[in-house]
PDB file of C-alpha atoms in Angstrom:
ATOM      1  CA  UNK A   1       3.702 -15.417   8.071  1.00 86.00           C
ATOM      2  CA  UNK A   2       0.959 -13.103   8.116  1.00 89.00           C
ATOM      3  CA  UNK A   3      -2.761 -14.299   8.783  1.00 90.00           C
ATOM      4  CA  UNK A   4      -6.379 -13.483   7.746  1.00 92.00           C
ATOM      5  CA  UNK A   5     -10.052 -14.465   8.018  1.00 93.00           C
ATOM      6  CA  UNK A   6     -12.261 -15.100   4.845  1.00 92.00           C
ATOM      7  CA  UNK A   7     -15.361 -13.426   5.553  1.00 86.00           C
ATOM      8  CA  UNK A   8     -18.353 -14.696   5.641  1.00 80.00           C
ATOM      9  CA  UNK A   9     -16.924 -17.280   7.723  1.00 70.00           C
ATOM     10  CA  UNK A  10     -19.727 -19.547   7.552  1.00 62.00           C
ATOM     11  CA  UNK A  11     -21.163 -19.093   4.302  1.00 63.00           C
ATOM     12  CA  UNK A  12     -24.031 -17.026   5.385  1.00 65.00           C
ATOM     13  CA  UNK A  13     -23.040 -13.479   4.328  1.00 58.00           C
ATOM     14  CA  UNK A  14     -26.399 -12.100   6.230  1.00 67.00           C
ATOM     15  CA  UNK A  15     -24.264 -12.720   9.412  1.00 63.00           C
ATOM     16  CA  UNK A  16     -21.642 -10.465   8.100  1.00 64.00           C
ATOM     17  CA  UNK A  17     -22.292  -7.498  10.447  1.00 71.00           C
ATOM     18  CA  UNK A  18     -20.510  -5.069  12.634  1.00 78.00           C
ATOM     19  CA  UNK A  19     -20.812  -7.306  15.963  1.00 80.00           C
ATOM     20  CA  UNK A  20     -19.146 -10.187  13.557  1.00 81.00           C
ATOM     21  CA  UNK A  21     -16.327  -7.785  12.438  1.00 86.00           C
ATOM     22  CA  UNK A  22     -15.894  -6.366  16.154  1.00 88.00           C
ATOM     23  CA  UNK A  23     -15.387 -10.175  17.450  1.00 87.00           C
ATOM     24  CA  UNK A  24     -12.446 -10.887  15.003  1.00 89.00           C
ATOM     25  CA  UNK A  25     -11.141  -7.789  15.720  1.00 91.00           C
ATOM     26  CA  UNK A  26     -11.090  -8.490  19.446  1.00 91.00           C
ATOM     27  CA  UNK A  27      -9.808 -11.766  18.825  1.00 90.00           C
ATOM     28  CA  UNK A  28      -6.482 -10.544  17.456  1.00 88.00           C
ATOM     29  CA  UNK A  29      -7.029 -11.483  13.445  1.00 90.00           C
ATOM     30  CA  UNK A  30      -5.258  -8.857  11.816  1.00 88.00           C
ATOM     31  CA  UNK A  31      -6.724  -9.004   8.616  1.00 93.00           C
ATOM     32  CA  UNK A  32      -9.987  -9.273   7.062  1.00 94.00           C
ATOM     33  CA  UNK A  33     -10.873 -10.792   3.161  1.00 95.00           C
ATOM     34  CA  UNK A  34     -13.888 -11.447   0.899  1.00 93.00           C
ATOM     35  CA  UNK A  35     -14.816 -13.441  -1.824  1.00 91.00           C
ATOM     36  CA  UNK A  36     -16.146 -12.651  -5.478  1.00 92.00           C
ATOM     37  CA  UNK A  37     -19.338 -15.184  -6.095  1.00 88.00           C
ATOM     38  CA  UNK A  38     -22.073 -13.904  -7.714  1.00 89.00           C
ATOM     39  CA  UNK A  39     -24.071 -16.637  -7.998  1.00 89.00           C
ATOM     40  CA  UNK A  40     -24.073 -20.836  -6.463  1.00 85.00           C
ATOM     41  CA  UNK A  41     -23.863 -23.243  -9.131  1.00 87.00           C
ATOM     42  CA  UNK A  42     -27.005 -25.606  -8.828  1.00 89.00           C
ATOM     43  CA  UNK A  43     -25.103 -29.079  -8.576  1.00 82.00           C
ATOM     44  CA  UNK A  44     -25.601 -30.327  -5.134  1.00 77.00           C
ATOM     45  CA  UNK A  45     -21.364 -29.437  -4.114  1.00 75.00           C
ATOM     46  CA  UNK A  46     -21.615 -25.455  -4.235  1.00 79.00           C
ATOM     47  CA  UNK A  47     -22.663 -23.954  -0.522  1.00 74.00           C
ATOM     48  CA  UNK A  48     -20.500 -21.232  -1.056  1.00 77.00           C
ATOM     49  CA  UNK A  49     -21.921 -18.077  -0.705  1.00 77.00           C
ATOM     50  CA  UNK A  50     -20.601 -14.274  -0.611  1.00 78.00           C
ATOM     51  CA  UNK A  51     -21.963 -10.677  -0.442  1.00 81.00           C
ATOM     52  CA  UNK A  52     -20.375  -8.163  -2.725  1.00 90.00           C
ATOM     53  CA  UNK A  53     -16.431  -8.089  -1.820  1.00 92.00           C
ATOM     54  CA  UNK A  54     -16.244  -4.048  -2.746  1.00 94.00           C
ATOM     55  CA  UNK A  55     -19.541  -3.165  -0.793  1.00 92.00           C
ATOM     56  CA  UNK A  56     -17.919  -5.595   2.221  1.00 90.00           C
ATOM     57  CA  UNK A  57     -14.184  -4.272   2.396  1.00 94.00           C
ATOM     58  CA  UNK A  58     -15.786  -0.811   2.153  1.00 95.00           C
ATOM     59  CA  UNK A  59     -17.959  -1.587   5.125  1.00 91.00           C
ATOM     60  CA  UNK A  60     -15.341  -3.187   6.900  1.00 92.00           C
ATOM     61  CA  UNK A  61     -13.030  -0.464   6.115  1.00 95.00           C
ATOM     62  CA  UNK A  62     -15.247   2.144   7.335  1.00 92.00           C
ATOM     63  CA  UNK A  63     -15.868   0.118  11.295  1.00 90.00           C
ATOM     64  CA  UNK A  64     -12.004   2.022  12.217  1.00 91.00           C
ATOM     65  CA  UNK A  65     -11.484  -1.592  13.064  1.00 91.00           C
ATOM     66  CA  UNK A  66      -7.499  -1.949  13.448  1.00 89.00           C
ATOM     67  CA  UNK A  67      -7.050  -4.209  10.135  1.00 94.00           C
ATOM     68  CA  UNK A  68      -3.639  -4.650   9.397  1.00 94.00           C
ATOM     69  CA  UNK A  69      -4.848  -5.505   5.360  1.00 96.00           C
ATOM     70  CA  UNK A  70      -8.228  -6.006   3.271  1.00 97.00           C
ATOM     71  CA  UNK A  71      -8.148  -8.584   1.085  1.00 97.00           C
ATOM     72  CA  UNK A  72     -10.046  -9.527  -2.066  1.00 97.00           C
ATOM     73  CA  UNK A  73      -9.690 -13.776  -2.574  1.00 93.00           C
ATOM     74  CA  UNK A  74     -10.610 -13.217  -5.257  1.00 93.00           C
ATOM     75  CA  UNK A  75     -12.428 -10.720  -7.807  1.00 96.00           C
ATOM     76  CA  UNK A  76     -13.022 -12.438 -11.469  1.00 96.00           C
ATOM     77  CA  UNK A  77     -11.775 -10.444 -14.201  1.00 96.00           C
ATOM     78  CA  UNK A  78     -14.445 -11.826 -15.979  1.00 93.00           C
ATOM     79  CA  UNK A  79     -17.347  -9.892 -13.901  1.00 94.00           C
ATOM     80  CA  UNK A  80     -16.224  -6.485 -14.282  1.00 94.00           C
ATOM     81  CA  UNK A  81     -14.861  -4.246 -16.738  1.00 96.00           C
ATOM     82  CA  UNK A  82     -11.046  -3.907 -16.344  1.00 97.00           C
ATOM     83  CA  UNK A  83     -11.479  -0.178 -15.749  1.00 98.00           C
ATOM     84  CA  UNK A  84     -14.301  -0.021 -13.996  1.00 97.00           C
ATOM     85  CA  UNK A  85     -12.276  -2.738 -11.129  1.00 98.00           C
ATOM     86  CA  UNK A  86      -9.589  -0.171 -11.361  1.00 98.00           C
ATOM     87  CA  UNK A  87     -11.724   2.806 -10.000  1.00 98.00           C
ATOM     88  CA  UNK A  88     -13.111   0.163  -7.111  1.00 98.00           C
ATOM     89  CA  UNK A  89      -9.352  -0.814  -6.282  1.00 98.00           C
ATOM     90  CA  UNK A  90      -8.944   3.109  -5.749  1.00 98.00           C
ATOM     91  CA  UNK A  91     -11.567   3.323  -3.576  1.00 98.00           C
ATOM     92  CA  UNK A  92     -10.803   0.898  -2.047  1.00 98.00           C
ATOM     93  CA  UNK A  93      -7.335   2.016  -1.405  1.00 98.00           C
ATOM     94  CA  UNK A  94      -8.064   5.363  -0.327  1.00 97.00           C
ATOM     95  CA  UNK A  95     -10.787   4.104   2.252  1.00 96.00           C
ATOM     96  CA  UNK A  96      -8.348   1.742   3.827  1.00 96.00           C
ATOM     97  CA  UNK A  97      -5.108   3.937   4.398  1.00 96.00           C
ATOM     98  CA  UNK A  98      -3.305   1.623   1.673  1.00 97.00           C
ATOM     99  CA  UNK A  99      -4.257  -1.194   3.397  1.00 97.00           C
ATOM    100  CA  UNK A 100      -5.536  -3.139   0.766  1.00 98.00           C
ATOM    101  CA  UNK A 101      -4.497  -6.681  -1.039  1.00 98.00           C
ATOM    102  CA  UNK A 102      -5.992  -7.070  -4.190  1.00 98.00           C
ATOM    103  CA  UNK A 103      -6.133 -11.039  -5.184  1.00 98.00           C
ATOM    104  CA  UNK A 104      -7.132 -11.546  -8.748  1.00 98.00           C
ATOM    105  CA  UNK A 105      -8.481 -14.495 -10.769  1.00 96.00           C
ATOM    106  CA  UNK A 106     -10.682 -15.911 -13.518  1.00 94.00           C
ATOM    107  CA  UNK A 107     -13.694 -17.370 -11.578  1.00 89.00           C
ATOM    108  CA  UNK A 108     -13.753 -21.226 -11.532  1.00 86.00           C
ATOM    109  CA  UNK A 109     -17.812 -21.755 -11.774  1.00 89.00           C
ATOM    110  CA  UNK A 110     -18.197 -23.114 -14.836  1.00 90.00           C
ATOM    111  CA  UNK A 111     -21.986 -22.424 -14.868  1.00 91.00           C
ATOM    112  CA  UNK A 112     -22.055 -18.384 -13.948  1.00 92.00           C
ATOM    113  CA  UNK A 113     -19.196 -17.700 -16.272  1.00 92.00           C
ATOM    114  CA  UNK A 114     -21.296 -19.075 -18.884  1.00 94.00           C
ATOM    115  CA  UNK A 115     -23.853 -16.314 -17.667  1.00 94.00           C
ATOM    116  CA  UNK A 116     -21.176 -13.822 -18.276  1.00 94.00           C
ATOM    117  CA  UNK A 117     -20.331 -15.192 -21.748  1.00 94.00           C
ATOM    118  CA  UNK A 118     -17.001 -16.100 -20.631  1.00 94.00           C
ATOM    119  CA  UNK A 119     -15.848 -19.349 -22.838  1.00 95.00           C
ATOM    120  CA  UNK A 120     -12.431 -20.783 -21.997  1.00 93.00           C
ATOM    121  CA  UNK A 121     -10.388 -18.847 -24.212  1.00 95.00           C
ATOM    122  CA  UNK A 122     -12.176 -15.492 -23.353  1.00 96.00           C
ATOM    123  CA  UNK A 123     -12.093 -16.115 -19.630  1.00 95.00           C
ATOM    124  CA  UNK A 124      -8.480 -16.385 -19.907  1.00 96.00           C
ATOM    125  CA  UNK A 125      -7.956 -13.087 -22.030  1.00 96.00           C
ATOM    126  CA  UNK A 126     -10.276 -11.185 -19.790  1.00 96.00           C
ATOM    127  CA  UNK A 127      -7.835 -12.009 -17.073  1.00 97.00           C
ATOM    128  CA  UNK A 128      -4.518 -11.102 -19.157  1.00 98.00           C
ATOM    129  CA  UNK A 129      -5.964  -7.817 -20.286  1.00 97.00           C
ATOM    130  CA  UNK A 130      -7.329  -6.975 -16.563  1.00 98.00           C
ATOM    131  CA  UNK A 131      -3.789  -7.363 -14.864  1.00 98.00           C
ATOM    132  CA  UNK A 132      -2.489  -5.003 -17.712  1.00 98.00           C
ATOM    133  CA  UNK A 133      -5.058  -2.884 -17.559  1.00 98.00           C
ATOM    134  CA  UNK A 134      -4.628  -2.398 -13.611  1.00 98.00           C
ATOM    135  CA  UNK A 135      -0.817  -2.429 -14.085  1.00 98.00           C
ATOM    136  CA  UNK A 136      -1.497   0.973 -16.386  1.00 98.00           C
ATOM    137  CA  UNK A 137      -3.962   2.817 -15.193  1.00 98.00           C
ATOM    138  CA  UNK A 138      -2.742   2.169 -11.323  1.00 98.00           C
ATOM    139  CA  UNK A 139       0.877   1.839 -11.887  1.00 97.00           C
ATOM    140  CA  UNK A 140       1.893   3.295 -15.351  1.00 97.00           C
ATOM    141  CA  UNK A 141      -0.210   6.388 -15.334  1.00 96.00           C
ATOM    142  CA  UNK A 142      -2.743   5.452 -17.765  1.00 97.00           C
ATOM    143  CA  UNK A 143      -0.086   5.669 -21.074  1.00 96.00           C
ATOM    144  CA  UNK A 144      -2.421   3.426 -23.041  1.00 96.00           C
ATOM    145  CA  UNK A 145      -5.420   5.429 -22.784  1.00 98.00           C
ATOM    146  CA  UNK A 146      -6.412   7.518 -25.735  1.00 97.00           C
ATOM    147  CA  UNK A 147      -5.407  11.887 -25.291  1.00 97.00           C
ATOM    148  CA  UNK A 148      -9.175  12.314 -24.816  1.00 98.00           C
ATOM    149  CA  UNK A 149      -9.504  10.663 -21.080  1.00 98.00           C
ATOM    150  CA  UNK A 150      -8.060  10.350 -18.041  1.00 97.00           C
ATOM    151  CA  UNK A 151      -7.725   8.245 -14.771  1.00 98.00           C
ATOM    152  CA  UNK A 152      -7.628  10.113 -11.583  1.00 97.00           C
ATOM    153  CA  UNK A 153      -6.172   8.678  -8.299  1.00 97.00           C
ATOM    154  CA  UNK A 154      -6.025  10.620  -5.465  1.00 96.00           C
ATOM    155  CA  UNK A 155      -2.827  12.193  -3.523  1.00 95.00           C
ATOM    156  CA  UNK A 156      -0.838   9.487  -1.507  1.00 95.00           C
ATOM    157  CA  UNK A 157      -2.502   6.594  -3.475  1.00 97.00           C
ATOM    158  CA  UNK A 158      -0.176   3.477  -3.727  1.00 97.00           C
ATOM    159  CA  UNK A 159      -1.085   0.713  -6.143  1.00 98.00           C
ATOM    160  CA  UNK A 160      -2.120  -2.149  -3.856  1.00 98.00           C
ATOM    161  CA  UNK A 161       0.198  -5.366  -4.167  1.00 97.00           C
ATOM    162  CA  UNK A 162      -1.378  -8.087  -6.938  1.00 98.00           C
ATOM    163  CA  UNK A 163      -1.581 -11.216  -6.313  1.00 98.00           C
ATOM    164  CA  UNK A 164      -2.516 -13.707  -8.910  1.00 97.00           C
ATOM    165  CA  UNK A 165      -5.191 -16.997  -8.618  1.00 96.00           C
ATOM    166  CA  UNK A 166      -4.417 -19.042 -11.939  1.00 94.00           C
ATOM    167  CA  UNK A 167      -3.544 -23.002 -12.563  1.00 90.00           C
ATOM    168  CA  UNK A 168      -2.571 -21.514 -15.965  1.00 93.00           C
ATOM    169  CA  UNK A 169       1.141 -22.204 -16.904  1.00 92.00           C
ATOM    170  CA  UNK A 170       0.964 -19.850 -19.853  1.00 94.00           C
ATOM    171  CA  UNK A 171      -0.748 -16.893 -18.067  1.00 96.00           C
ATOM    172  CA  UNK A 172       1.320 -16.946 -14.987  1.00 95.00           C
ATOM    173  CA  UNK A 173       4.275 -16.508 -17.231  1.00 94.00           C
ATOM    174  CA  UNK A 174       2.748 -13.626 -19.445  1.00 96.00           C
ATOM    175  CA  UNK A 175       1.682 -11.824 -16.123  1.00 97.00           C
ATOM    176  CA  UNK A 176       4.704 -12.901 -13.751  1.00 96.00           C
ATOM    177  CA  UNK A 177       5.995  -9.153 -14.424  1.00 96.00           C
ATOM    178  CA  UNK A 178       3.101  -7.636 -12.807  1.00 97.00           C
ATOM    179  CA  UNK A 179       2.950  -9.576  -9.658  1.00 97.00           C
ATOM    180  CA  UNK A 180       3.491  -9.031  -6.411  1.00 97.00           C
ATOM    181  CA  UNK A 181       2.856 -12.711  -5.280  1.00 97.00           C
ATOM    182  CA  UNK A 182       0.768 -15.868  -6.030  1.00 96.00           C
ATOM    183  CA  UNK A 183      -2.936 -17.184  -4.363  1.00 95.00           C
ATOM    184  CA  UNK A 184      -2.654 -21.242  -3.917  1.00 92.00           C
ATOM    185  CA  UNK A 185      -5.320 -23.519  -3.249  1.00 87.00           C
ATOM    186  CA  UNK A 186      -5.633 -25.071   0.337  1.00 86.00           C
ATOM    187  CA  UNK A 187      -3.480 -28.002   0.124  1.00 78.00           C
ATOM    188  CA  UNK A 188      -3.546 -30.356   2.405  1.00 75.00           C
ATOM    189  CA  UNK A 189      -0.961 -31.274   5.412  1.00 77.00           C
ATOM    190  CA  UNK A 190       2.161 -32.926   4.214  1.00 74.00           C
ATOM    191  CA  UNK A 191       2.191 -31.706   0.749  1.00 67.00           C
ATOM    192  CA  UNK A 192       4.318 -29.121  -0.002  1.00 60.00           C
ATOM    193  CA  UNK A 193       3.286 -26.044  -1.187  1.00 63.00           C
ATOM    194  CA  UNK A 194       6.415 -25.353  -2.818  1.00 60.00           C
ATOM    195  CA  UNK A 195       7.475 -23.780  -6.553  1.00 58.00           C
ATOM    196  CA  UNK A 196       5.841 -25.227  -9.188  1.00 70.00           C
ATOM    197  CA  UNK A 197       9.001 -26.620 -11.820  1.00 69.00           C
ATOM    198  CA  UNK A 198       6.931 -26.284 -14.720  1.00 77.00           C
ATOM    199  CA  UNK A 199       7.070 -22.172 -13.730  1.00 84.00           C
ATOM    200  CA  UNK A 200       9.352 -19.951 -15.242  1.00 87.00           C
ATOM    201  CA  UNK A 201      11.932 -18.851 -11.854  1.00 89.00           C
ATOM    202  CA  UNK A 202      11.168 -15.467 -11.273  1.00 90.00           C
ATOM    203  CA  UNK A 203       7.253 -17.000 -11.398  1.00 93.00           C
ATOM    204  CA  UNK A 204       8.013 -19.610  -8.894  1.00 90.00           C
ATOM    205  CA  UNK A 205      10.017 -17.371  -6.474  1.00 92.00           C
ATOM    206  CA  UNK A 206       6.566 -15.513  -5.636  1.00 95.00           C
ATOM    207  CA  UNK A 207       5.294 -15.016  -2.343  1.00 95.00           C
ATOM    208  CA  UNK A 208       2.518 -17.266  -2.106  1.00 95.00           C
ATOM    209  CA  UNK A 209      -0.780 -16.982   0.122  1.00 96.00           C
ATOM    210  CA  UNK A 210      -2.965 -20.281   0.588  1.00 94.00           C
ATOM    211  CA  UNK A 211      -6.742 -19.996   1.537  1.00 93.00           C
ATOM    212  CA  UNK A 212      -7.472 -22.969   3.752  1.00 94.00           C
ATOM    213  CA  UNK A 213     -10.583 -24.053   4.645  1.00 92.00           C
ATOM    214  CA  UNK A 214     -10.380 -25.300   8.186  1.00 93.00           C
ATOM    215  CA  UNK A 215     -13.386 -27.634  10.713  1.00 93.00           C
ATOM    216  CA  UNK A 216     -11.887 -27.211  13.807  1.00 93.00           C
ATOM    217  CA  UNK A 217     -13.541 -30.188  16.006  1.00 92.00           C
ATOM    218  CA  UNK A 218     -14.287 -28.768  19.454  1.00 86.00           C
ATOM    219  CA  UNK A 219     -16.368 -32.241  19.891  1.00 89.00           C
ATOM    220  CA  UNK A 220     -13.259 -34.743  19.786  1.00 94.00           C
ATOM    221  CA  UNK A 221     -10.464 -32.444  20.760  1.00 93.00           C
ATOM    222  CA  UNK A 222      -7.750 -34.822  20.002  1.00 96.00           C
ATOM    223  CA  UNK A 223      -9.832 -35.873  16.280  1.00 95.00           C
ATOM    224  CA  UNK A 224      -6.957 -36.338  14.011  1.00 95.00           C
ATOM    225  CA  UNK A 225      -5.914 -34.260  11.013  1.00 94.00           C
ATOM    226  CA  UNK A 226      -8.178 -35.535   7.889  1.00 93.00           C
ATOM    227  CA  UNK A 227      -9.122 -34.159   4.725  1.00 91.00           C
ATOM    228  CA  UNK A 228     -12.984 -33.818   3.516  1.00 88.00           C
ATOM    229  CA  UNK A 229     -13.718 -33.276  -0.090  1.00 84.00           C
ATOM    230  CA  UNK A 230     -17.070 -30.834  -0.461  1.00 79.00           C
ATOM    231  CA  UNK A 231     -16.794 -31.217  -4.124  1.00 75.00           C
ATOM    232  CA  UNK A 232     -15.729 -27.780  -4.846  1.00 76.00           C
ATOM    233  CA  UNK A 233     -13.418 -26.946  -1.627  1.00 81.00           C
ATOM    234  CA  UNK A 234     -11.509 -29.196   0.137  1.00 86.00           C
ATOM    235  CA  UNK A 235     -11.662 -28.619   3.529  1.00 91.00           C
ATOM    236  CA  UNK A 236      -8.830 -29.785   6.471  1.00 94.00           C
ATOM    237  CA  UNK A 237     -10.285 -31.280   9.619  1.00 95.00           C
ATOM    238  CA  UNK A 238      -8.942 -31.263  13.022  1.00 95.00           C
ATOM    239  CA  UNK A 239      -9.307 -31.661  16.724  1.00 95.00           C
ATOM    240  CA  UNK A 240      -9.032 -28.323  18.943  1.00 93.00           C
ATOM    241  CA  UNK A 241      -5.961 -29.684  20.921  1.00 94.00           C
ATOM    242  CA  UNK A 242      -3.896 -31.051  17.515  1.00 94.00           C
ATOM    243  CA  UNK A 243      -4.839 -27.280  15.721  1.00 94.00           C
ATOM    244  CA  UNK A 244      -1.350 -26.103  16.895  1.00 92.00           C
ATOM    245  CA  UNK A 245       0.914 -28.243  15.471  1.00 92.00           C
ATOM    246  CA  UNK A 246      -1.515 -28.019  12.041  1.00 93.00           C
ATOM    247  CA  UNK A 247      -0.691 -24.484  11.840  1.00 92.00           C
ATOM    248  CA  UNK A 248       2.669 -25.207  12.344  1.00 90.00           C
ATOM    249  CA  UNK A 249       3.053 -27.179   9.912  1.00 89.00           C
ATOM    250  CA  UNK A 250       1.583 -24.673   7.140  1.00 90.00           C
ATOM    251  CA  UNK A 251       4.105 -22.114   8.680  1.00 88.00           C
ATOM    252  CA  UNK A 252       6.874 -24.516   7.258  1.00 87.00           C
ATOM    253  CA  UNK A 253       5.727 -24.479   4.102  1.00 87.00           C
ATOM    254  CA  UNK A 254       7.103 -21.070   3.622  1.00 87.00           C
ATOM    255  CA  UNK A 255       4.274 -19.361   2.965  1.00 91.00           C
ATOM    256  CA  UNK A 256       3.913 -15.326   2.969  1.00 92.00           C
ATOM    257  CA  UNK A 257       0.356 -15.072   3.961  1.00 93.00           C
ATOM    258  CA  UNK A 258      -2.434 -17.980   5.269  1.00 93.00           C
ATOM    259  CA  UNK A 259      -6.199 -16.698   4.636  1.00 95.00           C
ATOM    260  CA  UNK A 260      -8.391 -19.233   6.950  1.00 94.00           C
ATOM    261  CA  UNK A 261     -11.647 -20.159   6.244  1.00 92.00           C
ATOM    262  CA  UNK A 262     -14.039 -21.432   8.333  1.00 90.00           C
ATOM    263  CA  UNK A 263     -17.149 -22.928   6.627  1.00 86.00           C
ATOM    264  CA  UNK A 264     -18.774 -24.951   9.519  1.00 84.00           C
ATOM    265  CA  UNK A 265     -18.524 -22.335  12.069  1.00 79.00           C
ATOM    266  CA  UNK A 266     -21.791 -21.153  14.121  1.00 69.00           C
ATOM    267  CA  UNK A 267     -23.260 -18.953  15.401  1.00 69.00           C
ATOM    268  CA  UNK A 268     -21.221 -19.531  18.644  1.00 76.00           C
ATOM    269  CA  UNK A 269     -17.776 -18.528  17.392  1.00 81.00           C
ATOM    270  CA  UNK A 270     -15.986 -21.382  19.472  1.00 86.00           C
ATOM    271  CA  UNK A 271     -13.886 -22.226  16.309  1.00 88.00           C
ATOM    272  CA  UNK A 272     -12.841 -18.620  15.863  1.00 90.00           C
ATOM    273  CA  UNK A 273     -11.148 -18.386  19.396  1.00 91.00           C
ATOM    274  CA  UNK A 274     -10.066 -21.388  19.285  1.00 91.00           C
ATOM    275  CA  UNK A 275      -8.616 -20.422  15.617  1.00 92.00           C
ATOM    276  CA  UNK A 276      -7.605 -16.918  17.113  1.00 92.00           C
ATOM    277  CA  UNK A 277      -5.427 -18.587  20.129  1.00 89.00           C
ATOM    278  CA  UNK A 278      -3.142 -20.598  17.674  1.00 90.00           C
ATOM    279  CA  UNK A 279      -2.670 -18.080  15.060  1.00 88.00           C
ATOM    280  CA  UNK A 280      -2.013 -14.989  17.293  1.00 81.00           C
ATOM    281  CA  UNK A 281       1.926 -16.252  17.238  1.00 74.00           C
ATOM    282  CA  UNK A 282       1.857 -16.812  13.371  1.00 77.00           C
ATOM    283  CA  UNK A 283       0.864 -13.272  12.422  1.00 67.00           C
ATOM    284  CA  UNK A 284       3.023 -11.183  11.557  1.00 64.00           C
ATOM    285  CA  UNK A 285       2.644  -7.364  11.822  1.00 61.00           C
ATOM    286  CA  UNK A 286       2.127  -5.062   8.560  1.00 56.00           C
ATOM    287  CA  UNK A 287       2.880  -1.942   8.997  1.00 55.00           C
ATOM    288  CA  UNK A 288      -0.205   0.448   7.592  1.00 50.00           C
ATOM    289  CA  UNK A 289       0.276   1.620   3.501  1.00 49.00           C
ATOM    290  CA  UNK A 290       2.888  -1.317   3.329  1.00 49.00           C
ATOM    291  CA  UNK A 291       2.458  -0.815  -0.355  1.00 46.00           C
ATOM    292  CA  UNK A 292       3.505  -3.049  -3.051  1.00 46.00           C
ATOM    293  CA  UNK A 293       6.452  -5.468  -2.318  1.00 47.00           C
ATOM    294  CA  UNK A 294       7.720  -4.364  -6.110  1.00 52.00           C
ATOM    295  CA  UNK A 295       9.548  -1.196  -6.996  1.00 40.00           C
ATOM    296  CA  UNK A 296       7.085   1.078  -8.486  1.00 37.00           C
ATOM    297  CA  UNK A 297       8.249   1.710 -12.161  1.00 35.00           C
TER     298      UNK A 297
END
């Protein structure tokens, strides 16, 4: 199972520096991923907060830092025209050594996507027409764009794998073909985090990566494993000394990836070595421009 961090780890993305990107480099994380929030909702349950996940992975990108993968978790279709993502993606790409993951989804704030005009049904399309855009212009070379235009992509440019954040029955079957795996919820321990049965099979089979949120109590060491609901993110509580067998438990699940979240950590960074001393036996090494896990077309 491969792991990552979710930066900003503690919802402050002023703290989201070099020295912070240095420390969970030194701690062993091998991978590094942002989030795609563009504004907090107003309702008393949304502390999340986030920088701009292109300007961070570039930044990140650029340290020389030994990142295994980059990962977006996850840009909204809705926020950005499907070309102009597909340039960033590029960019992205090319900065990174074909190091990047690119996790894709609607946007779940109800209140910014209003902001965007994004009603139900157009949220959803924006998403379906997105994956096919990137699936042509990266993938395809561009065959449904008109004899007048072009995309360029650089020499040694490999489409980064997709993975897909939806609770949508009907558009994880129309996109299942353009996949390269699934992003699940943080679940927590004890329920599985198997194949949904409602899923067409080759949907289903998907490698799936979970972000969990994670309060790891360095106060009561031996706290047991509990869940907190924040309203918007559910986050998985437990003592320093039971953290172990947690993560072991999540390894069972059969999971391809685990993207860990920290939302109460300080300053301090006790939680992060603590976090970095479990995981360091979970991860499991990438090799650099890993690619897509699909045949290219």
């Amino acid at each position: 199972m491969r792991t990552g961090i979710l930066l900003p780890l503690y919802d402050d993305p002023w703290q989201h520096d070099l020295r912070r990107l240095h420390q969970v480099a030194e701690l062993g994380f091998t991978g590094v991923w942002t989030r795609d929030i563009t504004l907090t909702e107003n309702d008393g349950a949304d502390r999340a907060v986030a920088g701009d996940p292109v300007a961070d992975l570039a930044h990140a990108m650029g340290t020389g830092l030994p990142f295994e993968e980059f990962g977006t978790a996850v840009l909204c279709a809705g926020y950005r025209h499907p070309l102009s993502m597909a340039r960033s993606v590029v960019m992205l790409q090319q900065i990174s050594g074909n190091r990047l993951v690119l996790g894709i989804g609607a946007g779940s704030r109800a209140n910014v996507n209003a902001l965007y005009g994004l009603d139900p049904q157009t949220r959803r399309q924006n998403l379906l027409d997105t994956v096919h855009t990137l699936d042509d212009v990266l993938r395809q070379g561009g065959r449904s764009l008109p004899d007048t235009v072009r995309f360029e992509k650089p020499p040694g440019f490999r489409a980064p794998p997709v993975l897909l954040a939806s609770g949508d029955p009907g558009v994880l079957a129309a996109l299942g073909p353009y996949l390269d795996g699934l992003m699940v919820p943080g679940l927590a321990p004890g329920r599985p985090a198997g194949p949904d049965d409602a899923l067409p099979a080759a949907v289903a089979a998907l490698p799936r990566t979970m972000q969990l949120s994670l309060a790891v109590s360095t106060a009561d060491r031996d706290k047991p494993v509990g869940v907190r609901d924040l309203g918007r993110i559910t986050v998985v509580e437990v003592g320093a000394r039971l953290l172990g067998p947690l993560l072991d438990r999540y390894t069972g699940y059969g999971l391809a990836r685990l993207v860990l979240h920290l939302p109460f950590d300080d300053a301090t960074g006790y939680q992060l070595a603590l976090l970095a001393e479990r995981v360091r036996d979970l991860a499991e090494p990438v090799p650099v421009g890993a690619g897509p896990t699909r045949a290219m077309p």
